[in-house]
């Protein structure tokens, strides 16, 4: 009798042991969805890259707190392209081997020109917050972006200058991001000259090179232009403006959207008062999602977000929407293309089948150390 009881318990005990052994495997979480981020995190363009990375990280943290993508956590893998073509190729190639499902970035057009062929070959989606060069317009590829092609704002800038009676411009162009800066020059010059204006001087330079900006400022002012167009990042735009003002000139200053980060105010001081550009982002927007983002970002990182941060956050939001439908590399491009539009922090953003956005733009100006805008 005792022997029979012992034998009958063995199968049950074995079954329970088997269940206990299998239980950890059954409850193990799926691996996280890896999303890459590439931007210039060091050097003179770091203001753009760091803001973009931080905003993408905030979006990831918020999404993970809300349950991730269909229950899977998201992991952001950030790399520094150092605004260097060889480095950009290397770090993107590394991201691709790390099984990221998509990449946010890069933050400048010159780096986008370098890595676009790589992501197309690998068939991996890349969503850039801030790349605007016209060379990416209307291409059926894996490159998406969240900001308007620069020809739109450059033409508006030219029209605005002509309305103000400014007939001659001198232009400084940073060749360190030539895919963007030369495009800005051409996109401004064509409508400006068609309207009767004239470019009297173009000074090209490479950001970070020795020599200072005083000789550059002197050359820009030599022909006594009605205004200056400074096509460079925030720090260089600020430093050139300082030299222009030190020479006693009160000539109106125009810039590209690239310069409109907090660094232009931090480095420019009173010299950049009145600096203006047409931009994608309205820092004065009272839209509730925008106000919440401003508060959350500053609380998390301790500084005020720029347009780069806003656009990077929207890029991540757009990518999450696609990943909800297709959490894999294969098919993600199609999933994003089917979305059509998203609710951005300041309003709806339409994105066409080529991955190019259509959204409101604004005339921005710096007044008393603050960004102000009007439509």
Tab-separated table of C-alpha atoms in Angstrom:
chain	number	residue	atom	x	y	z
A	1	UNK	CA	0.000	0.000	0.000
A	2	UNK	CA	2.762	2.370	0.974
A	3	UNK	CA	4.613	1.426	-2.187
A	4	UNK	CA	1.630	2.247	-4.406
A	5	UNK	CA	1.243	5.709	-2.893
A	6	UNK	CA	4.921	6.456	-3.488
A	7	UNK	CA	4.699	5.469	-7.156
A	8	UNK	CA	1.555	7.525	-7.792
A	9	UNK	CA	3.215	10.673	-6.461
A	10	UNK	CA	6.201	10.492	-8.782
A	11	UNK	CA	4.436	11.653	-11.986
A	12	UNK	CA	2.809	14.567	-10.174
A	13	UNK	CA	6.078	15.657	-8.613
A	14	UNK	CA	7.852	15.448	-11.941
A	15	UNK	CA	5.155	17.509	-13.607
A	16	UNK	CA	5.392	20.212	-10.934
A	17	UNK	CA	9.162	20.272	-11.235
A	18	UNK	CA	8.857	20.627	-15.006
A	19	UNK	CA	6.427	23.543	-14.620
A	20	UNK	CA	8.785	25.285	-12.194
A	21	UNK	CA	11.698	24.871	-14.583
A	22	UNK	CA	9.731	26.260	-17.517
A	23	UNK	CA	8.120	29.146	-15.622
A	24	UNK	CA	11.054	31.601	-15.920
A	25	UNK	CA	11.169	31.033	-19.667
A	26	UNK	CA	7.445	31.659	-19.970
A	27	UNK	CA	7.571	34.927	-18.013
A	28	UNK	CA	10.806	36.275	-19.501
A	29	UNK	CA	10.360	39.711	-21.101
A	30	UNK	CA	10.842	40.173	-24.811
A	31	UNK	CA	14.139	41.885	-25.679
A	32	UNK	CA	13.892	45.683	-25.957
A	33	UNK	CA	13.320	47.421	-29.256
A	34	UNK	CA	16.568	49.204	-30.023
A	35	UNK	CA	16.399	52.610	-31.700
A	36	UNK	CA	19.564	54.390	-32.756
A	37	UNK	CA	20.311	58.095	-32.440
A	38	UNK	CA	23.078	59.849	-34.384
A	39	UNK	CA	24.086	63.483	-34.034
A	40	UNK	CA	27.041	65.735	-33.314
A	41	UNK	CA	27.366	65.359	-29.541
A	42	UNK	CA	30.757	67.082	-29.279
A	43	UNK	CA	32.352	70.064	-30.968
A	44	UNK	CA	30.801	73.223	-32.378
A	45	UNK	CA	27.500	71.625	-33.447
A	46	UNK	CA	26.942	69.873	-30.112
A	47	UNK	CA	24.110	72.225	-29.163
A	48	UNK	CA	22.062	70.710	-31.961
A	49	UNK	CA	23.016	67.089	-31.341
A	50	UNK	CA	22.748	67.045	-27.559
A	51	UNK	CA	19.317	68.682	-27.628
A	52	UNK	CA	18.150	66.123	-30.180
A	53	UNK	CA	19.494	63.192	-28.195
A	54	UNK	CA	18.009	64.417	-24.926
A	55	UNK	CA	14.575	64.908	-26.480
A	56	UNK	CA	14.670	61.442	-28.054
A	57	UNK	CA	15.668	60.010	-24.677
A	58	UNK	CA	12.770	61.821	-22.974
A	59	UNK	CA	10.352	60.400	-25.535
A	60	UNK	CA	11.716	56.895	-24.937
A	61	UNK	CA	11.495	57.237	-21.156
A	62	UNK	CA	7.920	58.466	-21.341
A	63	UNK	CA	6.916	55.694	-23.717
A	64	UNK	CA	8.521	53.028	-21.532
A	65	UNK	CA	6.674	54.391	-18.490
A	66	UNK	CA	3.450	53.961	-20.482
A	67	UNK	CA	4.215	50.346	-21.383
A	68	UNK	CA	6.587	50.668	-24.335
A	69	UNK	CA	5.643	49.474	-27.830
A	70	UNK	CA	3.032	46.743	-27.539
A	71	UNK	CA	4.496	45.782	-24.174
A	72	UNK	CA	8.150	45.870	-25.276
A	73	UNK	CA	10.575	48.356	-23.757
A	74	UNK	CA	12.537	50.726	-25.988
A	75	UNK	CA	16.286	51.222	-25.717
A	76	UNK	CA	17.981	54.284	-27.228
A	77	UNK	CA	21.499	53.677	-28.569
A	78	UNK	CA	23.189	57.064	-29.079
A	79	UNK	CA	26.320	57.729	-31.131
A	80	UNK	CA	28.374	60.856	-31.881
A	81	UNK	CA	29.072	61.598	-35.552
A	82	UNK	CA	31.443	64.451	-34.540
A	83	UNK	CA	30.304	66.275	-37.706
A	84	UNK	CA	32.836	64.128	-39.543
A	85	UNK	CA	32.000	62.088	-42.651
A	86	UNK	CA	34.240	59.112	-41.848
A	87	UNK	CA	33.002	58.930	-38.266
A	88	UNK	CA	29.369	59.155	-39.397
A	89	UNK	CA	29.797	56.228	-41.786
A	90	UNK	CA	31.454	54.142	-39.083
A	91	UNK	CA	28.918	54.781	-36.321
A	92	UNK	CA	25.911	54.206	-38.598
A	93	UNK	CA	27.438	50.932	-39.798
A	94	UNK	CA	27.852	49.945	-36.134
A	95	UNK	CA	24.245	50.845	-35.351
A	96	UNK	CA	23.059	48.657	-38.202
A	97	UNK	CA	25.001	45.675	-36.813
A	98	UNK	CA	23.526	46.271	-33.342
A	99	UNK	CA	20.072	45.329	-34.636
A	100	UNK	CA	18.461	48.720	-34.168
A	101	UNK	CA	15.051	48.757	-35.863
A	102	UNK	CA	15.376	52.406	-36.928
A	103	UNK	CA	17.562	55.478	-36.430
A	104	UNK	CA	16.727	59.028	-35.342
A	105	UNK	CA	19.065	61.608	-36.883
A	106	UNK	CA	21.388	62.887	-38.127
A	107	UNK	CA	21.051	66.553	-37.234
A	108	UNK	CA	22.864	68.189	-40.171
A	109	UNK	CA	22.441	67.853	-43.922
A	110	UNK	CA	26.110	67.116	-44.586
A	111	UNK	CA	25.987	64.073	-42.312
A	112	UNK	CA	22.699	62.973	-43.879
A	113	UNK	CA	24.306	63.057	-47.328
A	114	UNK	CA	27.034	60.735	-46.038
A	115	UNK	CA	24.815	58.142	-44.337
A	116	UNK	CA	21.769	58.117	-46.618
A	117	UNK	CA	23.333	55.551	-49.007
A	118	UNK	CA	24.151	53.273	-46.052
A	119	UNK	CA	20.635	53.202	-44.646
A	120	UNK	CA	19.122	52.709	-48.085
A	121	UNK	CA	21.419	49.761	-48.722
A	122	UNK	CA	20.573	48.247	-45.333
A	123	UNK	CA	16.874	49.122	-45.806
A	124	UNK	CA	16.627	50.659	-42.359
A	125	UNK	CA	14.436	53.691	-41.661
A	126	UNK	CA	16.099	56.934	-40.584
A	127	UNK	CA	14.014	59.876	-39.310
A	128	UNK	CA	15.914	63.170	-39.139
A	129	UNK	CA	14.584	65.928	-36.888
A	130	UNK	CA	16.428	68.831	-38.528
A	131	UNK	CA	17.824	67.981	-41.984
A	132	UNK	CA	16.352	70.386	-44.556
A	133	UNK	CA	18.571	70.208	-47.650
A	134	UNK	CA	16.670	70.138	-50.930
A	135	UNK	CA	18.777	67.222	-52.165
A	136	UNK	CA	16.551	64.887	-50.134
A	137	UNK	CA	13.267	66.147	-51.594
A	138	UNK	CA	10.867	63.741	-53.327
A	139	UNK	CA	12.996	60.601	-52.949
A	140	UNK	CA	11.338	57.217	-52.458
A	141	UNK	CA	13.886	55.920	-49.966
A	142	UNK	CA	14.321	55.085	-46.279
A	143	UNK	CA	15.063	58.675	-45.230
A	144	UNK	CA	12.248	60.569	-43.474
A	145	UNK	CA	12.390	63.975	-41.829
A	146	UNK	CA	10.409	66.205	-39.526
A	147	UNK	CA	11.279	69.694	-40.797
A	148	UNK	CA	10.408	71.480	-44.020
A	149	UNK	CA	12.756	71.457	-47.037
A	150	UNK	CA	14.869	74.597	-46.778
A	151	UNK	CA	13.730	76.044	-50.115
A	152	UNK	CA	10.457	77.030	-48.402
A	153	UNK	CA	11.960	79.151	-45.626
A	154	UNK	CA	14.819	80.493	-47.779
A	155	UNK	CA	12.314	81.847	-50.305
A	156	UNK	CA	10.256	83.415	-47.503
A	157	UNK	CA	13.435	85.028	-46.148
A	158	UNK	CA	14.201	86.541	-49.560
A	159	UNK	CA	10.663	87.856	-49.976
A	160	UNK	CA	10.691	89.375	-46.490
A	161	UNK	CA	14.019	91.138	-47.158
A	162	UNK	CA	12.708	92.626	-50.402
A	163	UNK	CA	9.531	93.839	-48.668
A	164	UNK	CA	11.750	95.658	-46.175
A	165	UNK	CA	13.617	97.406	-48.985
A	166	UNK	CA	16.867	95.478	-48.496
A	167	UNK	CA	18.384	95.233	-51.972
A	168	UNK	CA	21.958	94.049	-51.358
A	169	UNK	CA	23.251	91.213	-49.161
A	170	UNK	CA	26.644	89.880	-48.142
A	171	UNK	CA	26.600	86.208	-47.139
A	172	UNK	CA	28.876	84.051	-44.970
A	173	UNK	CA	28.728	80.291	-45.612
A	174	UNK	CA	30.107	77.577	-43.322
A	175	UNK	CA	31.561	74.892	-45.584
A	176	UNK	CA	31.638	72.399	-42.711
A	177	UNK	CA	27.979	71.685	-43.490
A	178	UNK	CA	28.047	72.532	-47.197
A	179	UNK	CA	25.178	70.220	-48.160
A	180	UNK	CA	22.987	72.583	-46.131
A	181	UNK	CA	24.713	75.959	-46.323
A	182	UNK	CA	25.331	76.057	-50.083
A	183	UNK	CA	21.732	74.945	-50.576
A	184	UNK	CA	20.515	77.803	-48.361
A	185	UNK	CA	22.563	80.296	-50.366
A	186	UNK	CA	21.189	79.067	-53.689
A	187	UNK	CA	17.607	78.860	-52.392
A	188	UNK	CA	17.815	82.436	-51.058
A	189	UNK	CA	19.737	83.931	-53.961
A	190	UNK	CA	17.413	82.801	-56.762
A	191	UNK	CA	14.180	84.464	-55.526
A	192	UNK	CA	16.099	87.425	-54.078
A	193	UNK	CA	17.739	88.265	-57.413
A	194	UNK	CA	14.515	87.533	-59.292
A	195	UNK	CA	12.902	90.227	-57.148
A	196	UNK	CA	15.588	92.788	-57.958
A	197	UNK	CA	18.065	92.098	-55.162
A	198	UNK	CA	21.793	91.448	-55.496
A	199	UNK	CA	24.359	89.359	-53.595
A	200	UNK	CA	27.449	91.575	-53.412
A	201	UNK	CA	29.742	89.263	-51.456
A	202	UNK	CA	29.935	85.561	-50.471
A	203	UNK	CA	32.513	84.596	-47.839
A	204	UNK	CA	33.063	80.867	-47.338
A	205	UNK	CA	34.815	79.536	-44.235
A	206	UNK	CA	35.260	76.280	-42.320
A	207	UNK	CA	33.971	76.185	-38.761
A	208	UNK	CA	36.685	75.678	-36.165
A	209	UNK	CA	39.579	76.825	-38.324
A	210	UNK	CA	42.103	79.250	-36.870
A	211	UNK	CA	42.108	82.924	-37.749
A	212	UNK	CA	39.110	84.439	-36.008
A	213	UNK	CA	36.125	86.184	-37.519
A	214	UNK	CA	37.258	89.819	-37.556
A	215	UNK	CA	38.791	89.638	-41.086
A	216	UNK	CA	35.681	87.791	-42.270
A	217	UNK	CA	33.424	90.504	-40.842
A	218	UNK	CA	35.531	93.193	-42.518
A	219	UNK	CA	35.183	91.481	-45.898
A	220	UNK	CA	31.422	91.079	-45.440
A	221	UNK	CA	31.040	94.810	-44.782
A	222	UNK	CA	33.428	96.022	-47.487
A	223	UNK	CA	30.737	96.557	-50.145
A	224	UNK	CA	28.406	98.266	-47.631
A	225	UNK	CA	25.529	95.777	-48.055
A	226	UNK	CA	22.005	96.535	-46.843
A	227	UNK	CA	22.021	93.332	-44.755
A	228	UNK	CA	24.025	90.204	-43.907
A	229	UNK	CA	22.937	86.579	-44.191
A	230	UNK	CA	24.972	84.381	-41.817
A	231	UNK	CA	24.604	80.711	-42.814
A	232	UNK	CA	26.267	78.770	-40.015
A	233	UNK	CA	25.615	77.116	-36.675
A	234	UNK	CA	24.644	79.021	-33.552
A	235	UNK	CA	28.133	79.582	-32.123
A	236	UNK	CA	29.715	80.784	-35.360
A	237	UNK	CA	26.735	82.981	-36.212
A	238	UNK	CA	27.013	84.590	-32.776
A	239	UNK	CA	30.770	85.153	-33.063
A	240	UNK	CA	30.525	86.672	-36.546
A	241	UNK	CA	27.737	88.969	-35.345
A	242	UNK	CA	29.926	90.133	-32.472
A	243	UNK	CA	32.727	91.112	-34.847
A	244	UNK	CA	30.294	92.936	-37.134
A	245	UNK	CA	29.014	94.998	-34.215
A	246	UNK	CA	32.552	95.666	-32.931
A	247	UNK	CA	33.264	97.249	-36.301
A	248	UNK	CA	30.453	99.711	-35.572
A	249	UNK	CA	28.004	98.344	-38.157
A	250	UNK	CA	24.277	98.317	-37.410
A	251	UNK	CA	23.435	96.366	-40.578
A	252	UNK	CA	20.411	94.019	-40.185
A	253	UNK	CA	21.367	90.391	-39.577
A	254	UNK	CA	19.635	87.355	-41.060
A	255	UNK	CA	20.435	83.700	-40.322
A	256	UNK	CA	19.343	80.185	-41.146
A	257	UNK	CA	17.264	78.072	-38.771
A	258	UNK	CA	20.432	76.146	-37.888
A	259	UNK	CA	21.539	79.101	-35.763
A	260	UNK	CA	18.351	79.378	-33.743
A	261	UNK	CA	19.337	77.473	-30.620
A	262	UNK	CA	20.051	78.885	-27.161
A	263	UNK	CA	23.773	78.972	-28.023
A	264	UNK	CA	23.268	81.916	-30.382
A	265	UNK	CA	21.962	83.959	-27.442
A	266	UNK	CA	24.529	82.603	-24.966
A	267	UNK	CA	27.483	83.443	-27.222
A	268	UNK	CA	26.068	86.436	-29.082
A	269	UNK	CA	24.768	88.613	-26.264
A	270	UNK	CA	23.465	91.967	-27.460
A	271	UNK	CA	25.241	91.595	-30.827
A	272	UNK	CA	22.544	89.264	-32.124
A	273	UNK	CA	19.595	91.402	-31.029
A	274	UNK	CA	17.314	91.656	-34.067
A	275	UNK	CA	18.738	88.532	-35.768
A	276	UNK	CA	15.955	86.883	-37.742
A	277	UNK	CA	15.132	83.768	-39.730
A	278	UNK	CA	12.153	81.777	-40.933
A	279	UNK	CA	11.878	78.651	-38.801
A	280	UNK	CA	9.817	75.503	-38.379
A	281	UNK	CA	9.410	75.898	-34.628
A	282	UNK	CA	7.465	78.565	-32.749
A	283	UNK	CA	8.919	78.836	-29.210
A	284	UNK	CA	6.004	81.086	-28.180
A	285	UNK	CA	3.378	78.452	-28.970
A	286	UNK	CA	0.772	78.022	-26.221
A	287	UNK	CA	-0.375	74.605	-27.441
A	288	UNK	CA	-0.795	72.412	-24.356
A	289	UNK	CA	1.409	69.516	-25.624
A	290	UNK	CA	4.169	72.034	-26.336
A	291	UNK	CA	3.927	73.646	-22.896
A	292	UNK	CA	4.015	70.244	-21.216
A	293	UNK	CA	7.062	69.238	-23.238
A	294	UNK	CA	8.893	72.455	-22.292
A	295	UNK	CA	8.265	71.829	-18.588
A	296	UNK	CA	9.115	68.113	-18.731
A	297	UNK	CA	12.283	68.658	-20.737
A	298	UNK	CA	13.647	71.408	-18.491
A	299	UNK	CA	12.830	69.386	-15.373
A	300	UNK	CA	14.595	66.320	-16.783
A	301	UNK	CA	17.698	67.966	-18.279
A	302	UNK	CA	17.996	71.359	-16.590
A	303	UNK	CA	17.971	73.586	-19.659
A	304	UNK	CA	15.417	75.037	-22.061
A	305	UNK	CA	14.798	73.007	-25.233
A	306	UNK	CA	15.464	74.406	-28.707
A	307	UNK	CA	13.807	73.664	-32.041
A	308	UNK	CA	16.162	70.667	-32.345
A	309	UNK	CA	14.713	69.143	-29.191
A	310	UNK	CA	11.110	69.708	-30.254
A	311	UNK	CA	11.692	68.175	-33.673
A	312	UNK	CA	13.610	65.214	-32.235
A	313	UNK	CA	10.770	64.500	-29.808
A	314	UNK	CA	8.300	64.586	-32.706
A	315	UNK	CA	10.591	62.330	-34.743
A	316	UNK	CA	10.529	59.766	-31.948
A	317	UNK	CA	6.740	60.060	-31.642
A	318	UNK	CA	6.345	59.467	-35.370
A	319	UNK	CA	8.655	56.475	-35.221
A	320	UNK	CA	6.747	54.977	-32.286
A	321	UNK	CA	3.511	55.222	-34.277
A	322	UNK	CA	5.071	53.211	-37.087
A	323	UNK	CA	6.564	50.648	-34.712
A	324	UNK	CA	3.152	50.018	-33.172
A	325	UNK	CA	2.066	48.638	-36.536
A	326	UNK	CA	5.372	47.013	-37.433
A	327	UNK	CA	8.103	46.577	-34.766
A	328	UNK	CA	10.701	45.321	-37.257
A	329	UNK	CA	13.055	46.809	-39.828
A	330	UNK	CA	11.295	44.986	-42.630
A	331	UNK	CA	8.059	46.749	-43.461
A	332	UNK	CA	8.600	49.759	-41.168
A	333	UNK	CA	8.989	52.125	-44.124
A	334	UNK	CA	5.580	51.043	-45.430
A	335	UNK	CA	4.037	51.351	-41.961
A	336	UNK	CA	5.322	54.928	-41.573
A	337	UNK	CA	4.178	55.829	-45.077
A	338	UNK	CA	0.638	54.735	-44.237
A	339	UNK	CA	0.403	57.082	-41.218
A	340	UNK	CA	0.156	60.234	-43.323
A	341	UNK	CA	0.273	62.707	-40.446
A	342	UNK	CA	0.816	63.001	-36.719
A	343	UNK	CA	-0.164	65.354	-33.945
A	344	UNK	CA	2.985	67.346	-33.261
A	345	UNK	CA	3.704	69.437	-30.202
A	346	UNK	CA	2.363	72.565	-31.918
A	347	UNK	CA	-0.104	71.186	-34.472
A	348	UNK	CA	-0.606	68.573	-37.180
A	349	UNK	CA	2.374	67.541	-39.273
A	350	UNK	CA	1.594	65.965	-42.649
A	351	UNK	CA	4.215	63.639	-44.136
A	352	UNK	CA	3.996	62.611	-47.779
A	353	UNK	CA	4.943	59.308	-49.357
A	354	UNK	CA	8.517	60.517	-49.822
A	355	UNK	CA	8.930	61.182	-46.098
A	356	UNK	CA	8.865	64.980	-46.533
A	357	UNK	CA	6.758	67.017	-44.089
A	358	UNK	CA	4.311	69.850	-44.619
A	359	UNK	CA	3.888	72.074	-41.574
A	360	UNK	CA	3.601	75.704	-40.522
A	361	UNK	CA	6.687	77.929	-40.536
A	362	UNK	CA	7.292	81.189	-38.693
A	363	UNK	CA	9.365	84.361	-38.842
A	364	UNK	CA	11.567	84.296	-35.738
A	365	UNK	CA	13.617	87.122	-34.269
A	366	UNK	CA	15.779	87.606	-31.217
A	367	UNK	CA	14.686	90.506	-29.044
A	368	UNK	CA	16.241	91.297	-25.662
A	369	UNK	CA	17.716	87.823	-25.376
A	370	UNK	CA	14.477	86.022	-26.233
A	371	UNK	CA	13.102	84.259	-29.305
A	372	UNK	CA	9.873	85.821	-30.609
A	373	UNK	CA	7.892	84.693	-33.623
A	374	UNK	CA	5.059	85.604	-35.920
A	375	UNK	CA	3.449	83.661	-38.783
